[in-house]
Short mmCIF file of N, CA and C in Angstrom, two decimals:
data_model
loop_
_atom_site.label_atom_id
_atom_site.label_comp_id
_atom_site.label_asym_id
_atom_site.label_seq_id
_atom_site.Cartn_x
_atom_site.Cartn_y
_atom_site.Cartn_z
N SER A 1 49.45 -27.34 8.83
CA SER A 1 49.10 -26.85 7.50
C SER A 1 47.60 -26.65 7.41
N ALA A 2 47.16 -25.92 6.41
CA ALA A 2 45.73 -25.69 6.19
C ALA A 2 45.01 -27.00 5.88
N ASP A 3 45.67 -27.90 5.16
CA ASP A 3 45.05 -29.20 4.86
C ASP A 3 44.80 -30.00 6.14
N GLU A 4 45.77 -29.99 7.03
CA GLU A 4 45.61 -30.72 8.29
C GLU A 4 44.50 -30.10 9.14
N LEU A 5 44.45 -28.78 9.17
CA LEU A 5 43.38 -28.10 9.90
C LEU A 5 42.02 -28.47 9.33
N ALA A 6 41.91 -28.49 8.00
CA ALA A 6 40.64 -28.86 7.36
C ALA A 6 40.23 -30.28 7.74
N ARG A 7 41.19 -31.20 7.75
CA ARG A 7 40.88 -32.57 8.15
C ARG A 7 40.40 -32.65 9.59
N GLU A 8 41.04 -31.88 10.47
CA GLU A 8 40.65 -31.91 11.88
C GLU A 8 39.25 -31.32 12.10
N VAL A 9 38.93 -30.26 11.40
CA VAL A 9 37.58 -29.68 11.50
C VAL A 9 36.56 -30.69 10.99
N GLU A 10 36.87 -31.33 9.88
CA GLU A 10 35.98 -32.35 9.32
C GLU A 10 35.79 -33.50 10.31
N ARG A 11 36.87 -33.95 10.93
CA ARG A 11 36.79 -35.03 11.92
C ARG A 11 35.96 -34.61 13.13
N LEU A 12 36.13 -33.38 13.58
CA LEU A 12 35.36 -32.89 14.72
C LEU A 12 33.87 -32.89 14.39
N PHE A 13 33.51 -32.36 13.22
CA PHE A 13 32.10 -32.33 12.82
C PHE A 13 31.53 -33.74 12.76
N ALA A 14 32.23 -34.65 12.09
CA ALA A 14 31.74 -36.03 11.96
C ALA A 14 31.61 -36.69 13.33
N THR A 15 32.57 -36.43 14.20
CA THR A 15 32.53 -37.03 15.54
C THR A 15 31.35 -36.50 16.34
N LEU A 16 31.11 -35.20 16.26
CA LEU A 16 29.97 -34.63 16.99
C LEU A 16 28.66 -35.21 16.50
N VAL A 17 28.54 -35.40 15.19
CA VAL A 17 27.32 -35.98 14.64
C VAL A 17 27.18 -37.44 15.07
N ARG A 18 28.26 -38.19 14.96
CA ARG A 18 28.24 -39.63 15.24
C ARG A 18 28.16 -39.95 16.73
N GLU A 19 28.88 -39.21 17.55
CA GLU A 19 29.00 -39.53 18.97
C GLU A 19 28.13 -38.66 19.87
N GLY A 20 27.22 -37.91 19.28
CA GLY A 20 26.40 -37.00 20.07
C GLY A 20 25.72 -37.66 21.25
N ALA A 21 25.16 -38.83 21.03
CA ALA A 21 24.45 -39.52 22.13
C ALA A 21 25.40 -39.86 23.26
N ARG A 22 26.59 -40.36 22.91
CA ARG A 22 27.56 -40.72 23.94
C ARG A 22 28.02 -39.51 24.73
N LEU A 23 28.09 -38.36 24.06
CA LEU A 23 28.52 -37.14 24.73
C LEU A 23 27.39 -36.50 25.54
N GLY A 24 26.20 -37.05 25.43
CA GLY A 24 25.08 -36.49 26.17
C GLY A 24 24.38 -35.37 25.43
N ILE A 25 24.68 -35.22 24.14
CA ILE A 25 24.03 -34.16 23.37
C ILE A 25 22.65 -34.60 22.93
N GLU A 26 22.53 -35.87 22.58
CA GLU A 26 21.24 -36.40 22.15
C GLU A 26 20.27 -36.42 23.32
N GLU A 27 19.05 -36.31 23.00
CA GLU A 27 18.00 -36.30 24.03
C GLU A 27 17.17 -37.56 23.92
N THR A 28 16.31 -37.76 24.89
CA THR A 28 15.37 -38.86 24.82
C THR A 28 14.35 -38.60 23.72
N VAL A 29 14.14 -37.33 23.38
CA VAL A 29 13.27 -36.98 22.25
C VAL A 29 14.13 -37.09 21.01
N PRO A 30 13.75 -37.97 20.07
CA PRO A 30 14.59 -38.18 18.89
C PRO A 30 14.45 -37.04 17.88
N VAL A 31 15.50 -36.27 17.71
CA VAL A 31 15.49 -35.20 16.71
C VAL A 31 16.70 -35.37 15.80
N SER A 32 16.48 -35.09 14.53
CA SER A 32 17.56 -35.19 13.55
C SER A 32 18.44 -33.94 13.64
N ASN A 33 19.56 -33.97 12.96
CA ASN A 33 20.43 -32.80 12.93
C ASN A 33 19.72 -31.60 12.33
N THR A 34 18.91 -31.82 11.29
CA THR A 34 18.17 -30.72 10.66
C THR A 34 17.13 -30.16 11.63
N GLN A 35 16.46 -31.04 12.35
CA GLN A 35 15.47 -30.59 13.34
C GLN A 35 16.15 -29.81 14.46
N ARG A 36 17.32 -30.28 14.90
CA ARG A 36 18.06 -29.58 15.96
C ARG A 36 18.48 -28.20 15.47
N LEU A 37 18.93 -28.11 14.21
CA LEU A 37 19.32 -26.83 13.64
C LEU A 37 18.13 -25.88 13.61
N ALA A 38 16.98 -26.34 13.15
CA ALA A 38 15.78 -25.50 13.10
C ALA A 38 15.40 -25.04 14.50
N LEU A 39 15.41 -25.95 15.44
CA LEU A 39 15.00 -25.62 16.81
C LEU A 39 15.97 -24.63 17.44
N SER A 40 17.27 -24.84 17.27
CA SER A 40 18.23 -23.90 17.85
C SER A 40 18.13 -22.53 17.18
N THR A 41 17.81 -22.51 15.88
CA THR A 41 17.60 -21.24 15.17
C THR A 41 16.42 -20.48 15.77
N LEU A 42 15.36 -21.20 16.09
CA LEU A 42 14.18 -20.56 16.69
C LEU A 42 14.44 -20.13 18.13
N VAL A 43 15.20 -20.92 18.87
CA VAL A 43 15.54 -20.54 20.24
C VAL A 43 16.37 -19.25 20.22
N ASP A 44 17.36 -19.20 19.34
CA ASP A 44 18.25 -18.03 19.28
C ASP A 44 17.59 -16.82 18.62
N GLY A 45 16.81 -17.04 17.58
CA GLY A 45 16.26 -15.94 16.79
C GLY A 45 14.84 -15.56 17.13
N GLY A 46 14.18 -16.34 17.95
CA GLY A 46 12.78 -16.07 18.26
C GLY A 46 11.87 -16.57 17.15
N ALA A 47 10.58 -16.40 17.36
CA ALA A 47 9.59 -16.86 16.40
C ALA A 47 9.78 -16.15 15.06
N MET A 48 9.58 -16.89 13.98
CA MET A 48 9.74 -16.32 12.65
C MET A 48 8.85 -17.03 11.64
N ARG A 49 8.70 -16.40 10.50
CA ARG A 49 7.94 -17.00 9.41
C ARG A 49 8.74 -18.17 8.84
N LEU A 50 8.04 -19.07 8.17
CA LEU A 50 8.67 -20.26 7.63
C LEU A 50 9.78 -19.91 6.64
N GLY A 51 9.55 -18.96 5.76
CA GLY A 51 10.57 -18.58 4.78
C GLY A 51 11.82 -18.04 5.45
N ALA A 52 11.65 -17.28 6.52
CA ALA A 52 12.79 -16.74 7.25
C ALA A 52 13.56 -17.87 7.93
N LEU A 53 12.84 -18.86 8.44
CA LEU A 53 13.50 -20.01 9.07
C LEU A 53 14.29 -20.79 8.02
N ALA A 54 13.69 -21.03 6.87
CA ALA A 54 14.38 -21.75 5.79
C ALA A 54 15.65 -21.01 5.40
N SER A 55 15.56 -19.71 5.27
CA SER A 55 16.72 -18.90 4.90
C SER A 55 17.81 -18.98 5.97
N ALA A 56 17.41 -18.86 7.23
CA ALA A 56 18.37 -18.92 8.33
C ALA A 56 19.05 -20.28 8.41
N MET A 57 18.34 -21.33 8.02
CA MET A 57 18.89 -22.68 8.04
C MET A 57 19.69 -22.98 6.78
N GLY A 58 19.52 -22.16 5.74
CA GLY A 58 20.19 -22.42 4.48
C GLY A 58 19.58 -23.58 3.73
N THR A 59 18.25 -23.67 3.78
CA THR A 59 17.55 -24.80 3.15
C THR A 59 16.35 -24.29 2.37
N THR A 60 15.59 -25.19 1.82
CA THR A 60 14.40 -24.83 1.03
C THR A 60 13.18 -24.70 1.94
N ASP A 61 12.17 -24.03 1.43
CA ASP A 61 10.91 -23.93 2.16
C ASP A 61 10.31 -25.32 2.40
N ALA A 62 10.44 -26.21 1.42
CA ALA A 62 9.87 -27.56 1.55
C ALA A 62 10.55 -28.32 2.70
N THR A 63 11.87 -28.23 2.78
CA THR A 63 12.59 -28.91 3.88
C THR A 63 12.22 -28.29 5.21
N ALA A 64 12.15 -26.97 5.26
CA ALA A 64 11.77 -26.30 6.50
C ALA A 64 10.36 -26.69 6.91
N THR A 65 9.45 -26.82 5.95
CA THR A 65 8.07 -27.22 6.26
C THR A 65 8.04 -28.61 6.88
N ARG A 66 8.72 -29.57 6.25
CA ARG A 66 8.75 -30.93 6.79
C ARG A 66 9.40 -30.95 8.18
N THR A 67 10.43 -30.17 8.36
CA THR A 67 11.14 -30.12 9.64
C THR A 67 10.23 -29.56 10.72
N VAL A 68 9.54 -28.47 10.42
CA VAL A 68 8.63 -27.86 11.39
C VAL A 68 7.49 -28.82 11.72
N GLN A 69 6.95 -29.50 10.73
CA GLN A 69 5.87 -30.45 10.98
C GLN A 69 6.33 -31.56 11.93
N ALA A 70 7.54 -32.06 11.72
CA ALA A 70 8.07 -33.10 12.61
C ALA A 70 8.25 -32.55 14.03
N LEU A 71 8.77 -31.33 14.14
CA LEU A 71 8.96 -30.71 15.46
C LEU A 71 7.62 -30.42 16.13
N GLU A 72 6.61 -30.09 15.36
CA GLU A 72 5.26 -29.90 15.93
C GLU A 72 4.73 -31.20 16.51
N ARG A 73 4.93 -32.31 15.80
CA ARG A 73 4.46 -33.62 16.31
C ARG A 73 5.14 -33.95 17.63
N LEU A 74 6.38 -33.49 17.79
CA LEU A 74 7.12 -33.72 19.04
C LEU A 74 6.83 -32.65 20.10
N GLU A 75 5.98 -31.69 19.75
CA GLU A 75 5.59 -30.58 20.62
C GLU A 75 6.78 -29.71 21.02
N LEU A 76 7.74 -29.56 20.10
CA LEU A 76 8.93 -28.75 20.36
C LEU A 76 8.83 -27.35 19.75
N VAL A 77 7.86 -27.15 18.84
CA VAL A 77 7.60 -25.83 18.27
C VAL A 77 6.11 -25.56 18.31
N GLU A 78 5.79 -24.28 18.22
CA GLU A 78 4.38 -23.84 18.21
C GLU A 78 4.19 -22.81 17.11
N ARG A 79 3.00 -22.77 16.57
CA ARG A 79 2.64 -21.74 15.59
C ARG A 79 1.86 -20.65 16.31
N GLU A 80 2.10 -19.42 15.87
CA GLU A 80 1.36 -18.28 16.44
C GLU A 80 1.03 -17.33 15.30
N PRO A 81 -0.06 -16.58 15.42
CA PRO A 81 -0.40 -15.62 14.36
C PRO A 81 0.70 -14.58 14.21
N ASP A 82 0.94 -14.18 12.95
CA ASP A 82 1.90 -13.11 12.68
C ASP A 82 1.13 -11.80 12.77
N GLU A 83 1.43 -11.02 13.79
CA GLU A 83 0.67 -9.80 14.04
C GLU A 83 0.86 -8.77 12.94
N SER A 84 1.96 -8.86 12.17
CA SER A 84 2.17 -7.91 11.08
C SER A 84 1.42 -8.31 9.82
N ASP A 85 0.93 -9.55 9.76
CA ASP A 85 0.20 -10.05 8.60
C ASP A 85 -0.84 -11.04 9.12
N GLY A 86 -2.08 -10.63 9.16
CA GLY A 86 -3.15 -11.44 9.74
C GLY A 86 -3.30 -12.82 9.12
N ARG A 87 -2.82 -13.00 7.89
CA ARG A 87 -2.94 -14.31 7.24
C ARG A 87 -1.77 -15.22 7.56
N GLY A 88 -0.67 -14.65 8.01
CA GLY A 88 0.54 -15.43 8.21
C GLY A 88 0.67 -15.99 9.60
N VAL A 89 1.57 -16.93 9.72
CA VAL A 89 1.89 -17.51 11.03
C VAL A 89 3.40 -17.47 11.23
N ARG A 90 3.78 -17.45 12.48
CA ARG A 90 5.19 -17.51 12.86
C ARG A 90 5.39 -18.79 13.66
N ILE A 91 6.55 -19.36 13.51
CA ILE A 91 6.88 -20.57 14.23
C ILE A 91 7.87 -20.21 15.33
N GLY A 92 7.63 -20.71 16.53
CA GLY A 92 8.52 -20.44 17.64
C GLY A 92 8.78 -21.72 18.43
N ALA A 93 9.87 -21.73 19.15
CA ALA A 93 10.19 -22.87 20.01
C ALA A 93 9.21 -22.91 21.17
N SER A 94 8.71 -24.07 21.48
CA SER A 94 7.86 -24.24 22.66
C SER A 94 8.76 -24.27 23.89
N PRO A 95 8.17 -24.17 25.09
CA PRO A 95 9.00 -24.31 26.29
C PRO A 95 9.79 -25.62 26.30
N ALA A 96 9.17 -26.71 25.84
CA ALA A 96 9.89 -28.00 25.79
C ALA A 96 11.03 -27.94 24.77
N GLY A 97 10.83 -27.24 23.67
CA GLY A 97 11.88 -27.10 22.66
C GLY A 97 13.05 -26.29 23.19
N ARG A 98 12.75 -25.19 23.88
CA ARG A 98 13.82 -24.37 24.48
C ARG A 98 14.58 -25.18 25.52
N GLU A 99 13.86 -25.96 26.30
CA GLU A 99 14.51 -26.77 27.33
C GLU A 99 15.43 -27.82 26.71
N LEU A 100 15.00 -28.45 25.62
CA LEU A 100 15.83 -29.44 24.95
C LEU A 100 17.14 -28.82 24.47
N ILE A 101 17.06 -27.66 23.82
CA ILE A 101 18.27 -26.99 23.33
C ILE A 101 19.14 -26.55 24.51
N ASP A 102 18.53 -25.99 25.53
CA ASP A 102 19.31 -25.54 26.70
C ASP A 102 20.04 -26.69 27.37
N ARG A 103 19.38 -27.83 27.52
CA ARG A 103 20.03 -28.99 28.16
C ARG A 103 21.24 -29.45 27.36
N GLY A 104 21.08 -29.54 26.04
CA GLY A 104 22.19 -29.95 25.20
C GLY A 104 23.35 -28.97 25.26
N ARG A 105 23.03 -27.68 25.24
CA ARG A 105 24.09 -26.67 25.32
C ARG A 105 24.78 -26.68 26.68
N ASN A 106 24.01 -26.91 27.73
CA ASN A 106 24.61 -26.96 29.06
C ASN A 106 25.57 -28.14 29.18
N ARG A 107 25.18 -29.30 28.62
CA ARG A 107 26.07 -30.46 28.65
C ARG A 107 27.32 -30.20 27.84
N MET A 108 27.18 -29.58 26.66
CA MET A 108 28.35 -29.27 25.83
C MET A 108 29.24 -28.26 26.54
N ALA A 109 28.65 -27.28 27.22
CA ALA A 109 29.44 -26.29 27.95
C ALA A 109 30.24 -26.97 29.06
N THR A 110 29.66 -27.96 29.72
CA THR A 110 30.38 -28.69 30.76
C THR A 110 31.57 -29.42 30.17
N ILE A 111 31.36 -30.10 29.05
CA ILE A 111 32.46 -30.83 28.40
C ILE A 111 33.55 -29.86 27.97
N LEU A 112 33.17 -28.77 27.31
CA LEU A 112 34.16 -27.80 26.83
C LEU A 112 34.85 -27.09 27.99
N GLY A 113 34.12 -26.85 29.06
CA GLY A 113 34.71 -26.22 30.23
C GLY A 113 35.83 -27.05 30.82
N GLU A 114 35.72 -28.36 30.70
CA GLU A 114 36.76 -29.25 31.20
C GLU A 114 37.95 -29.34 30.25
N LEU A 115 37.70 -29.12 28.95
CA LEU A 115 38.76 -29.29 27.94
C LEU A 115 39.51 -28.01 27.61
N VAL A 116 38.81 -26.89 27.63
CA VAL A 116 39.41 -25.62 27.20
C VAL A 116 39.64 -24.76 28.44
N GLU A 117 40.88 -24.41 28.68
CA GLU A 117 41.20 -23.60 29.85
C GLU A 117 40.57 -22.22 29.72
N GLU A 118 40.21 -21.66 30.86
CA GLU A 118 39.51 -20.37 30.88
C GLU A 118 40.24 -19.31 30.07
N GLY A 119 41.55 -19.24 30.17
CA GLY A 119 42.32 -18.24 29.45
C GLY A 119 42.33 -18.42 27.94
N GLU A 120 41.96 -19.62 27.47
CA GLU A 120 41.95 -19.91 26.03
C GLU A 120 40.58 -19.75 25.40
N ARG A 121 39.55 -19.65 26.20
CA ARG A 121 38.18 -19.70 25.68
C ARG A 121 37.86 -18.57 24.70
N GLU A 122 38.23 -17.35 25.02
CA GLU A 122 37.93 -16.24 24.12
C GLU A 122 38.59 -16.44 22.76
N ARG A 123 39.81 -16.93 22.75
CA ARG A 123 40.51 -17.18 21.48
C ARG A 123 39.83 -18.29 20.69
N VAL A 124 39.42 -19.36 21.36
CA VAL A 124 38.73 -20.45 20.68
C VAL A 124 37.40 -19.94 20.11
N ILE A 125 36.67 -19.16 20.88
CA ILE A 125 35.41 -18.59 20.41
C ILE A 125 35.65 -17.73 19.18
N GLU A 126 36.66 -16.88 19.23
CA GLU A 126 36.98 -16.01 18.09
C GLU A 126 37.30 -16.84 16.84
N LEU A 127 38.11 -17.87 17.00
CA LEU A 127 38.48 -18.70 15.87
C LEU A 127 37.27 -19.44 15.29
N LEU A 128 36.42 -19.95 16.16
CA LEU A 128 35.22 -20.64 15.68
C LEU A 128 34.28 -19.69 14.94
N ARG A 129 34.13 -18.47 15.45
CA ARG A 129 33.29 -17.47 14.77
C ARG A 129 33.86 -17.13 13.39
N ARG A 130 35.18 -16.96 13.32
CA ARG A 130 35.82 -16.65 12.04
C ARG A 130 35.65 -17.81 11.06
N LEU A 131 35.81 -19.03 11.55
CA LEU A 131 35.64 -20.20 10.69
C LEU A 131 34.21 -20.29 10.17
N THR A 132 33.25 -20.12 11.06
CA THR A 132 31.86 -20.16 10.65
C THR A 132 31.56 -19.06 9.64
N GLY A 133 32.07 -17.85 9.91
CA GLY A 133 31.85 -16.75 8.97
C GLY A 133 32.45 -16.99 7.61
N ALA A 134 33.61 -17.62 7.57
CA ALA A 134 34.25 -17.93 6.29
C ALA A 134 33.47 -18.97 5.51
N VAL A 135 32.86 -19.90 6.22
CA VAL A 135 32.09 -20.96 5.56
C VAL A 135 30.80 -20.41 4.95
N VAL A 136 30.14 -19.49 5.64
CA VAL A 136 28.85 -18.99 5.16
C VAL A 136 28.99 -17.80 4.22
N SER A 137 30.16 -17.22 4.08
CA SER A 137 30.28 -16.07 3.19
C SER A 137 30.55 -16.47 1.76
#
């Protein structure tokens, strides 16, 4: 039923958040879920202005600012001049930030590769994309 599916998705999300370290998703560099979201957004989307990052994360400029400041202290993001606006800056993932996201994704891909048969992967990807799209629309 749809109710059972909703419970299972909720359980999966909670488990990933709670058990991330055990699964090898967590890194030696301590980053929160919000920081990981910001960093992965920058890895996937490239350098962007703070407002664009906040929008992509679905959060406020204030939260994005605090998140970027924390990531800067960890040397996982860098600021660069915005060439389209001499007064502005863009935030991008540093090489260390890209490496952190890549390592976590590689470990997750290994786990999923063992659990999801090759012939099922495209269908699982499609379903996850549809679920994500339904949540954000």
